[in-house]
Amino acid sequence: SQQGEEDPQALSIQEGENATMNCSYKTSINNLQWYRQNSGRGLVHLILIRSNEREKHSGRLRVTLDTSKKSSSLLITASRAADTASYFCATGLTGGGNKLTFGTGTQLKVEL
Amino acid sequence: GAGVSQTPSNKVTEKGKYVELRCDPISGHTALYWYRQSLGQGPEFLIYFQGTGAADDSGLPNDRFFAVRPEGSVSTLKIQRTERGDSAMYLCASSLDRGERPYTFGSGTRLTVV
């Protein structure tokens, strides 16, 4: 079963614009992670945010977490064509070891 | 090794056959995870190992699926009597331990059952 739901399912923007993806989840978590996947191959870890954190930055990425609303957002600033990929949020549940439950993903297309 | 290695990268098999998918995690990573991903979907959890033991196998869909990690490093996912519905990308990942850690994924094995 999928715990997270990403919104939108698909997003198409122009190079240089910002891209925002949202993730909602259902149960209490201890951390939330974002991953990127190119062409249906392996996923690449982008950023991890813990349940006691509200915002985290890494390069052009900004992630926020609102545990009261059970939601997170991923912002990619100044997007590039190379950012074209699918983006997934994944939640680690309290007491679940490090087992992650992935969402349904957002397909981002950045056009030149 | 430098990354997580999965072999084979592609596997085509006939319905009813047995297949084995191999995962070689990053050296020193004690936790290893198997996921299955269908087209257009997110990865779906199958099983995870902490060391040699299966810490959580709740995602295995039925008793045709089995996984082992006998020495706490390489893992093999075994599927008996394959069905067309088993066709998917099978992803393996490892992490340093079972704490709140990022996963490193392999490139996956694309399984097609014909």
Tab-separated table of N, CA, C and O in Angstrom, chain A residues 19-64:
chain	number	residue	atom	x	y	z
A	19	ALA	N	9.837	24.666	-9.391
A	19	ALA	CA	8.887	23.542	-9.389
A	19	ALA	C	8.560	23.189	-7.952
A	19	ALA	O	9.482	23.023	-7.131
A	20	THR	N	7.292	23.073	-7.643
A	20	THR	CA	6.868	22.685	-6.301
A	20	THR	C	6.030	21.420	-6.365
A	20	THR	O	5.077	21.334	-7.154
A	21	MET	N	6.426	20.440	-5.555
A	21	MET	CA	5.689	19.185	-5.462
A	21	MET	C	5.273	18.976	-4.019
A	21	MET	O	6.036	19.301	-3.104
A	22	ASN	N	4.092	18.430	-3.831
A	22	ASN	CA	3.564	18.229	-2.489
A	22	ASN	C	3.344	16.752	-2.217
A	22	ASN	O	3.098	15.958	-3.125
A	23	CYS	N	3.441	16.423	-0.932
A	23	CYS	CA	3.268	15.033	-0.504
A	23	CYS	C	2.400	15.037	0.738
A	23	CYS	O	2.676	15.801	1.678
A	24	SER	N	1.370	14.218	0.749
A	24	SER	CA	0.558	14.068	1.956
A	24	SER	C	0.641	12.622	2.402
A	24	SER	O	0.772	11.710	1.573
A	25	TYR	N	0.591	12.410	3.705
A	25	TYR	CA	0.688	11.058	4.245
A	25	TYR	C	-0.340	10.878	5.344
A	25	TYR	O	-1.007	11.836	5.742
A	26	LYS	N	-0.465	9.650	5.835
A	26	LYS	CA	-1.616	9.361	6.694
A	26	LYS	C	-1.272	9.104	8.160
A	26	LYS	O	-2.054	9.420	9.038
A	27	THR	N	-0.111	8.488	8.434
A	27	THR	CA	0.167	8.094	9.814
A	27	THR	C	1.372	8.841	10.357
A	27	THR	O	2.100	9.499	9.626
A	28	SER	N	1.598	8.691	11.655
A	28	SER	CA	2.699	9.368	12.322
A	28	SER	C	4.033	8.876	11.773
A	28	SER	O	4.225	7.680	11.572
A	29	ILE	N	4.953	9.806	11.535
A	29	ILE	CA	6.243	9.441	10.934
A	29	ILE	C	7.396	9.873	11.819
A	29	ILE	O	7.245	10.737	12.682
A	30	ASN	N	8.571	9.267	11.590
A	30	ASN	CA	9.773	9.767	12.258
A	30	ASN	C	10.688	10.506	11.284
A	30	ASN	O	11.528	11.293	11.699
A	31	ASN	N	10.520	10.244	9.981
A	31	ASN	CA	11.252	11.029	8.999
A	31	ASN	C	10.571	10.929	7.649
A	31	ASN	O	9.771	9.996	7.402
A	32	LEU	N	10.880	11.865	6.781
A	32	LEU	CA	10.344	11.866	5.429
A	32	LEU	C	11.501	12.144	4.479
A	32	LEU	O	12.364	12.999	4.760
A	33	GLN	N	11.541	11.403	3.401
A	33	GLN	CA	12.639	11.536	2.449
A	33	GLN	C	12.089	11.782	1.055
A	33	GLN	O	10.994	11.333	0.724
A	34	TRP	N	12.864	12.467	0.247
A	34	TRP	CA	12.534	12.669	-1.157
A	34	TRP	C	13.591	11.989	-2.018
A	34	TRP	O	14.791	12.073	-1.728
A	35	TYR	N	13.080	11.337	-3.076
A	35	TYR	CA	13.943	10.627	-4.012
A	35	TYR	C	13.592	11.055	-5.429
A	35	TYR	O	12.470	11.462	-5.728
A	36	ARG	N	14.560	10.875	-6.308
A	36	ARG	CA	14.384	11.190	-7.719
A	36	ARG	C	14.670	9.918	-8.522
A	36	ARG	O	15.543	9.131	-8.162
A	37	GLN	N	13.907	9.731	-9.613
A	37	GLN	CA	14.100	8.557	-10.459
A	37	GLN	C	14.086	8.987	-11.913
A	37	GLN	O	13.126	9.611	-12.371
A	38	ASN	N	15.139	8.620	-12.614
A	38	ASN	CA	15.221	8.877	-14.053
A	38	ASN	C	14.885	7.603	-14.812
A	38	ASN	O	15.394	6.534	-14.494
A	39	SER	N	14.064	7.742	-15.832
A	39	SER	CA	13.825	6.682	-16.819
A	39	SER	C	13.534	5.318	-16.209
A	39	SER	O	13.990	4.308	-16.744
A	40	GLY	N	12.793	5.272	-15.100
A	40	GLY	CA	12.388	3.996	-14.535
A	40	GLY	C	13.517	3.153	-13.989
A	40	GLY	O	13.346	1.957	-13.793
A	41	ARG	N	14.680	3.738	-13.740
A	41	ARG	CA	15.770	2.966	-13.152
A	41	ARG	C	15.810	3.202	-11.649
A	41	ARG	O	14.799	3.461	-11.024
A	42	GLY	N	16.985	3.076	-11.026
A	42	GLY	CA	17.077	3.204	-9.576
A	42	GLY	C	16.781	4.606	-9.086
A	42	GLY	O	16.918	5.576	-9.814
A	43	LEU	N	16.373	4.702	-7.831
A	43	LEU	CA	16.074	5.995	-7.227
A	43	LEU	C	17.319	6.567	-6.576
A	43	LEU	O	18.164	5.839	-6.075
A	44	VAL	N	17.380	7.882	-6.560
A	44	VAL	CA	18.502	8.593	-5.947
A	44	VAL	C	17.976	9.439	-4.803
A	44	VAL	O	17.018	10.203	-4.973
A	45	HIS	N	18.605	9.301	-3.643
A	45	HIS	CA	18.188	10.067	-2.475
A	45	HIS	C	18.525	11.541	-2.643
A	45	HIS	O	19.630	11.895	-3.071
A	46	LEU	N	17.567	12.405	-2.317
A	46	LEU	CA	17.776	13.849	-2.408
A	46	LEU	C	17.951	14.473	-1.025
A	46	LEU	O	18.920	15.208	-0.793
A	47	ILE	N	17.015	14.223	-0.131
A	47	ILE	CA	17.030	14.929	1.147
A	47	ILE	C	16.202	14.156	2.171
A	47	ILE	O	15.213	13.498	1.815
A	48	LEU	N	16.606	14.218	3.424
A	48	LEU	CA	15.890	13.584	4.539
A	48	LEU	C	15.545	14.674	5.534
A	48	LEU	O	16.409	15.478	5.895
A	49	ILE	N	14.297	14.691	5.986
A	49	ILE	CA	13.883	15.653	7.005
A	49	ILE	C	13.246	14.870	8.139
A	49	ILE	O	12.412	13.976	7.910
A	50	ARG	N	13.653	15.161	9.367
A	50	ARG	CA	13.148	14.431	10.524
A	50	ARG	C	11.856	15.086	11.025
A	50	ARG	O	11.580	16.251	10.728
A	51	SER	N	11.110	14.349	11.804
A	51	SER	CA	9.784	14.819	12.228
A	51	SER	C	9.856	16.055	13.108
A	51	SER	O	8.876	16.801	13.213
A	52	ASN	N	11.022	16.303	13.735
A	52	ASN	CA	11.144	17.493	14.576
A	52	ASN	C	11.747	18.684	13.810
A	52	ASN	O	12.049	19.716	14.397
A	53	GLU	N	11.917	18.531	12.508
A	53	GLU	CA	12.424	19.619	11.671
A	53	GLU	C	11.290	20.173	10.825
A	53	GLU	O	10.360	19.448	10.456
A	54	ARG	N	11.382	21.439	10.479
A	54	ARG	CA	10.323	22.072	9.692
A	54	ARG	C	10.774	22.413	8.280
A	54	ARG	O	9.960	22.489	7.363
A	55	GLU	N	12.072	22.643	8.113
A	55	GLU	CA	12.563	23.031	6.795
A	55	GLU	C	14.005	22.569	6.651
A	55	GLU	O	14.767	22.555	7.625
A	56	LYS	N	14.355	22.207	5.406
A	56	LYS	CA	15.728	21.807	5.147
A	56	LYS	C	16.096	22.224	3.723
A	56	LYS	O	15.253	22.209	2.826
A	57	HIS	N	17.371	22.586	3.548
A	57	HIS	CA	17.834	23.024	2.233
A	57	HIS	C	19.006	22.166	1.797
A	57	HIS	O	19.818	21.729	2.607
A	58	SER	N	19.097	21.965	0.470
A	58	SER	CA	20.274	21.314	-0.096
A	58	SER	C	20.420	21.838	-1.511
A	58	SER	O	19.654	21.471	-2.406
A	59	GLY	N	21.384	22.717	-1.712
A	59	GLY	CA	21.580	23.304	-3.042
A	59	GLY	C	20.330	24.027	-3.502
A	59	GLY	O	19.821	24.917	-2.818
A	60	ARG	N	19.776	23.610	-4.654
A	60	ARG	CA	18.562	24.247	-5.190
A	60	ARG	C	17.280	23.623	-4.632
A	60	ARG	O	16.182	23.977	-5.073
A	61	LEU	N	17.414	22.711	-3.695
A	61	LEU	CA	16.253	22.034	-3.122
A	61	LEU	C	15.895	22.622	-1.771
A	61	LEU	O	16.763	22.925	-0.951
A	62	ARG	N	14.580	22.775	-1.574
A	62	ARG	CA	14.075	23.194	-0.258
A	62	ARG	C	12.903	22.275	0.081
A	62	ARG	O	11.964	22.137	-0.705
A	63	VAL	N	12.970	21.660	1.245
A	63	VAL	CA	11.908	20.764	1.698
A	63	VAL	C	11.309	21.335	2.968
A	63	VAL	O	12.031	21.796	3.850
A	64	THR	N	9.986	21.313	3.039
A	64	THR	CA	9.302	21.687	4.272
A	64	THR	C	8.491	20.497	4.755
A	64	THR	O	8.102	19.618	3.977
